[in-house]
C-alpha cells in the first residue's frame, strides 16, 4: 500500500484506508505435510493449520519482545546467560569463566533484572523462545 492514502487520512482528507487481507499459497509438499499432520492429530485441516500459524505468530512476537532485552546485555552477561540456559550452576559458571562466584551472582542478578524476572528457570524458558543459536 502506498503512503498517500495514509497521509490523506492523517490530514483529515480521507477515511482510514483498510488494508487488504493477506493471502498465501502453500506449496504442494507443505499442503500434503499439513494434511498428514492434521490427520495424525485427528483434527480438521483448517483448524490445525490456523492453530499452527497462531502458535508461530505467538513465538515470533515473543522473540521480537525478547530481542532488545538480549541486546541490552553486556558480552559477559550474555556468556553467563548462555551458561544458565545450559543448566549450569553459579559455581560451575564461575569455574568455566574463571570468575568468582560473587561476580557470577552479580551478573545473574543483572541478567534477571534486565529481563524483568526473578528466577533462572524463567530465564531458561525465555532463552528457549529467543532461540539463542541466532545470537551466538
Short mmCIF file of N, CA and C in Angstrom, two decimals, residues 3-92:
data_model
loop_
_atom_site.label_atom_id
_atom_site.label_comp_id
_atom_site.label_asym_id
_atom_site.label_seq_id
_atom_site.Cartn_x
_atom_site.Cartn_y
_atom_site.Cartn_z
N UNK A 3 1.91 5.26 0.58
CA UNK A 3 1.82 6.14 1.75
C UNK A 3 0.76 7.23 1.54
N UNK A 4 0.40 7.49 0.31
CA UNK A 4 -0.55 8.57 0.01
C UNK A 4 -1.88 8.43 0.74
N UNK A 5 -2.56 7.27 0.70
CA UNK A 5 -3.83 7.15 1.43
C UNK A 5 -3.68 7.40 2.93
N UNK A 6 -2.57 6.92 3.49
CA UNK A 6 -2.35 7.14 4.92
C UNK A 6 -2.13 8.62 5.23
N UNK A 7 -1.38 9.29 4.35
CA UNK A 7 -1.14 10.70 4.55
C UNK A 7 -2.44 11.49 4.47
N UNK A 8 -3.26 11.19 3.47
CA UNK A 8 -4.54 11.88 3.34
C UNK A 8 -5.43 11.63 4.56
N UNK A 9 -5.37 10.43 5.10
CA UNK A 9 -6.12 10.13 6.32
C UNK A 9 -5.60 10.98 7.49
N UNK A 10 -4.29 11.09 7.61
CA UNK A 10 -3.70 11.83 8.72
C UNK A 10 -4.07 13.31 8.69
N UNK A 11 -4.20 13.87 7.52
CA UNK A 11 -4.56 15.30 7.45
C UNK A 11 -6.08 15.51 7.36
N UNK A 12 -6.84 14.42 7.50
CA UNK A 12 -8.30 14.52 7.57
C UNK A 12 -9.00 14.61 6.24
N UNK A 13 -8.35 14.27 5.16
CA UNK A 13 -8.96 14.37 3.83
C UNK A 13 -9.66 13.08 3.39
N UNK A 14 -9.33 11.97 3.98
CA UNK A 14 -9.91 10.69 3.60
C UNK A 14 -10.11 9.82 4.84
N UNK A 15 -11.08 8.88 4.78
CA UNK A 15 -11.21 7.93 5.89
C UNK A 15 -10.00 7.00 5.92
N UNK A 16 -9.81 6.37 7.06
CA UNK A 16 -8.67 5.47 7.22
C UNK A 16 -8.76 4.35 6.20
N UNK A 17 -7.69 4.15 5.41
CA UNK A 17 -7.72 3.06 4.43
C UNK A 17 -7.71 1.70 5.13
N UNK A 18 -8.43 0.78 4.56
CA UNK A 18 -8.47 -0.56 5.15
C UNK A 18 -7.49 -1.42 4.37
N UNK A 19 -6.61 -2.09 5.09
CA UNK A 19 -5.65 -2.95 4.40
C UNK A 19 -6.36 -4.17 3.81
N UNK A 20 -5.90 -4.60 2.68
CA UNK A 20 -6.48 -5.80 2.08
C UNK A 20 -5.97 -7.01 2.84
N UNK A 21 -6.81 -8.04 2.98
CA UNK A 21 -6.36 -9.23 3.71
C UNK A 21 -5.23 -9.92 2.94
N UNK A 22 -4.31 -10.45 3.70
CA UNK A 22 -3.20 -11.16 3.08
C UNK A 22 -3.60 -12.60 2.83
N UNK A 23 -3.26 -13.08 1.68
CA UNK A 23 -3.49 -14.49 1.38
C UNK A 23 -2.17 -15.08 0.93
N UNK A 24 -2.01 -16.34 1.21
CA UNK A 24 -0.78 -17.03 0.88
C UNK A 24 -1.12 -18.36 0.23
N UNK A 25 -0.29 -18.77 -0.67
CA UNK A 25 -0.45 -20.08 -1.29
C UNK A 25 0.63 -20.99 -0.75
N UNK A 26 0.23 -22.20 -0.42
CA UNK A 26 1.17 -23.18 0.11
C UNK A 26 1.70 -24.04 -1.02
N UNK A 27 2.95 -24.42 -0.90
CA UNK A 27 3.48 -25.36 -1.88
C UNK A 27 2.76 -26.69 -1.69
N UNK A 28 2.76 -27.49 -2.72
CA UNK A 28 2.06 -28.78 -2.67
C UNK A 28 2.63 -29.67 -1.57
N UNK A 29 3.96 -29.68 -1.41
CA UNK A 29 4.56 -30.54 -0.39
C UNK A 29 4.18 -30.08 1.02
N UNK A 30 4.12 -28.77 1.23
CA UNK A 30 3.72 -28.26 2.55
C UNK A 30 2.25 -28.59 2.81
N UNK A 31 1.41 -28.47 1.79
CA UNK A 31 0.00 -28.80 1.93
C UNK A 31 -0.19 -30.26 2.31
N UNK A 32 0.57 -31.13 1.66
CA UNK A 32 0.49 -32.57 1.96
C UNK A 32 0.94 -32.83 3.39
N UNK A 33 2.03 -32.19 3.80
CA UNK A 33 2.54 -32.37 5.16
C UNK A 33 1.52 -31.90 6.19
N UNK A 34 0.92 -30.73 5.97
CA UNK A 34 -0.09 -30.23 6.90
C UNK A 34 -1.29 -31.16 6.97
N UNK A 35 -1.70 -31.69 5.83
CA UNK A 35 -2.82 -32.63 5.81
C UNK A 35 -2.51 -33.88 6.63
N UNK A 36 -1.30 -34.40 6.46
CA UNK A 36 -0.90 -35.61 7.20
C UNK A 36 -0.84 -35.33 8.70
N UNK A 37 -0.28 -34.19 9.08
CA UNK A 37 -0.19 -33.84 10.50
C UNK A 37 -1.58 -33.66 11.11
N UNK A 38 -2.47 -33.00 10.40
CA UNK A 38 -3.83 -32.81 10.89
C UNK A 38 -4.53 -34.15 11.05
N UNK A 39 -4.34 -35.02 10.08
CA UNK A 39 -4.92 -36.36 10.13
C UNK A 39 -4.36 -37.13 11.33
N UNK A 40 -3.05 -37.03 11.52
CA UNK A 40 -2.39 -37.73 12.63
C UNK A 40 -2.96 -37.28 13.98
N UNK A 41 -3.27 -35.99 14.09
CA UNK A 41 -3.83 -35.46 15.34
C UNK A 41 -5.35 -35.61 15.40
N UNK A 42 -5.97 -36.06 14.32
CA UNK A 42 -7.41 -36.25 14.30
C UNK A 42 -8.18 -34.94 14.35
N UNK A 43 -7.64 -33.92 13.69
CA UNK A 43 -8.26 -32.60 13.71
C UNK A 43 -8.56 -32.16 12.28
N UNK A 44 -9.54 -31.29 12.13
CA UNK A 44 -9.79 -30.73 10.79
C UNK A 44 -8.56 -29.96 10.31
N UNK A 45 -8.28 -30.08 9.03
CA UNK A 45 -7.07 -29.47 8.48
C UNK A 45 -7.05 -27.95 8.66
N UNK A 46 -8.17 -27.29 8.43
CA UNK A 46 -8.24 -25.83 8.56
C UNK A 46 -7.95 -25.40 9.99
N UNK A 47 -8.53 -26.11 10.96
CA UNK A 47 -8.32 -25.79 12.38
C UNK A 47 -6.86 -26.00 12.76
N UNK A 48 -6.30 -27.12 12.32
CA UNK A 48 -4.90 -27.44 12.62
C UNK A 48 -3.98 -26.38 12.05
N UNK A 49 -4.20 -26.01 10.79
CA UNK A 49 -3.36 -25.01 10.13
C UNK A 49 -3.48 -23.65 10.83
N UNK A 50 -4.70 -23.27 11.18
CA UNK A 50 -4.90 -21.99 11.88
C UNK A 50 -4.18 -21.98 13.22
N UNK A 51 -4.28 -23.08 13.97
CA UNK A 51 -3.59 -23.16 15.27
C UNK A 51 -2.08 -23.12 15.10
N UNK A 52 -1.59 -23.77 14.06
CA UNK A 52 -0.15 -23.78 13.79
C UNK A 52 0.35 -22.38 13.46
N UNK A 53 -0.38 -21.66 12.63
CA UNK A 53 0.01 -20.29 12.27
C UNK A 53 -0.05 -19.39 13.51
N UNK A 54 -1.10 -19.55 14.32
CA UNK A 54 -1.23 -18.73 15.54
C UNK A 54 -0.06 -18.99 16.49
N UNK A 55 0.32 -20.25 16.64
CA UNK A 55 1.46 -20.58 17.51
C UNK A 55 2.75 -19.97 16.97
N UNK A 56 2.93 -20.03 15.66
CA UNK A 56 4.12 -19.43 15.06
C UNK A 56 4.17 -17.93 15.24
N UNK A 57 3.03 -17.27 15.09
CA UNK A 57 2.97 -15.83 15.29
C UNK A 57 3.24 -15.47 16.75
N UNK A 58 2.70 -16.25 17.65
CA UNK A 58 2.94 -16.01 19.08
C UNK A 58 4.43 -16.12 19.39
N UNK A 59 5.07 -17.14 18.84
CA UNK A 59 6.51 -17.34 19.03
C UNK A 59 7.29 -16.17 18.44
N UNK A 60 6.89 -15.72 17.26
CA UNK A 60 7.56 -14.60 16.60
C UNK A 60 7.45 -13.33 17.43
N UNK A 61 6.25 -13.05 17.93
CA UNK A 61 6.03 -11.85 18.74
C UNK A 61 6.86 -11.91 20.02
N UNK A 62 6.88 -13.07 20.67
CA UNK A 62 7.67 -13.23 21.89
C UNK A 62 9.15 -12.99 21.59
N UNK A 63 9.63 -13.55 20.51
CA UNK A 63 11.04 -13.38 20.14
C UNK A 63 11.36 -11.91 19.89
N UNK A 64 10.45 -11.20 19.23
CA UNK A 64 10.66 -9.79 18.96
C UNK A 64 10.68 -8.96 20.25
N UNK A 65 9.91 -9.37 21.26
CA UNK A 65 9.92 -8.68 22.55
C UNK A 65 11.20 -8.96 23.33
N UNK A 66 11.73 -10.18 23.17
CA UNK A 66 12.92 -10.57 23.92
C UNK A 66 14.22 -10.08 23.30
N UNK A 67 14.21 -9.86 22.00
CA UNK A 67 15.43 -9.46 21.30
C UNK A 67 16.09 -8.21 21.90
N UNK A 68 15.35 -7.12 22.17
CA UNK A 68 16.00 -5.94 22.75
C UNK A 68 16.56 -6.22 24.15
N UNK A 69 15.92 -7.09 24.89
CA UNK A 69 16.43 -7.42 26.23
C UNK A 69 17.76 -8.14 26.10
N UNK A 70 17.84 -9.09 25.16
CA UNK A 70 19.09 -9.81 24.94
C UNK A 70 20.19 -8.83 24.50
N UNK A 71 19.84 -7.93 23.61
CA UNK A 71 20.82 -6.98 23.09
C UNK A 71 21.28 -5.98 24.15
N UNK A 72 20.49 -5.81 25.22
CA UNK A 72 20.89 -4.88 26.29
C UNK A 72 21.94 -5.48 27.22
N UNK A 73 22.16 -6.80 27.11
CA UNK A 73 23.15 -7.44 27.98
C UNK A 73 24.56 -7.13 27.52
N UNK A 74 25.47 -7.05 28.49
CA UNK A 74 26.89 -6.91 28.17
C UNK A 74 27.39 -8.25 27.63
N UNK A 75 28.54 -8.26 26.96
CA UNK A 75 29.08 -9.54 26.48
C UNK A 75 29.25 -10.57 27.60
N UNK A 76 29.70 -10.15 28.76
CA UNK A 76 29.88 -11.09 29.88
C UNK A 76 28.52 -11.60 30.38
N UNK A 77 27.53 -10.71 30.44
CA UNK A 77 26.20 -11.14 30.87
C UNK A 77 25.61 -12.14 29.87
N UNK A 78 25.90 -11.96 28.59
CA UNK A 78 25.44 -12.92 27.59
C UNK A 78 26.10 -14.28 27.80
N UNK A 79 27.40 -14.26 28.13
CA UNK A 79 28.10 -15.52 28.43
C UNK A 79 27.43 -16.23 29.59
N UNK A 80 27.15 -15.48 30.65
CA UNK A 80 26.52 -16.05 31.84
C UNK A 80 25.12 -16.58 31.49
N UNK A 81 24.37 -15.80 30.74
CA UNK A 81 23.01 -16.22 30.36
C UNK A 81 23.03 -17.51 29.54
N UNK A 82 23.97 -17.61 28.61
CA UNK A 82 24.08 -18.85 27.81
C UNK A 82 24.36 -20.06 28.70
N UNK A 83 25.23 -19.87 29.68
CA UNK A 83 25.57 -20.98 30.57
C UNK A 83 24.42 -21.32 31.51
N UNK A 84 23.66 -20.33 31.93
CA UNK A 84 22.45 -20.59 32.70
C UNK A 84 21.48 -21.40 31.85
N UNK A 85 21.37 -21.01 30.60
CA UNK A 85 20.48 -21.71 29.68
C UNK A 85 20.86 -23.18 29.54
N UNK A 86 22.16 -23.45 29.61
CA UNK A 86 22.63 -24.84 29.53
C UNK A 86 22.42 -25.60 30.83
N UNK A 87 21.99 -24.89 31.89
CA UNK A 87 21.69 -25.57 33.16
C UNK A 87 22.82 -25.56 34.16
N UNK A 88 23.87 -24.80 33.93
CA UNK A 88 24.99 -24.76 34.87
C UNK A 88 24.63 -23.95 36.11
N UNK A 89 25.22 -24.33 37.23
CA UNK A 89 25.03 -23.59 38.48
C UNK A 89 25.97 -22.39 38.50
N UNK A 90 25.77 -21.50 39.46
CA UNK A 90 26.66 -20.33 39.58
C UNK A 90 28.10 -20.76 39.78
N UNK A 91 28.33 -21.76 40.63
CA UNK A 91 29.71 -22.23 40.86
C UNK A 91 30.32 -22.80 39.59
N UNK A 92 29.55 -23.56 38.83
CA UNK A 92 30.06 -24.12 37.58
C UNK A 92 30.36 -23.01 36.57
#
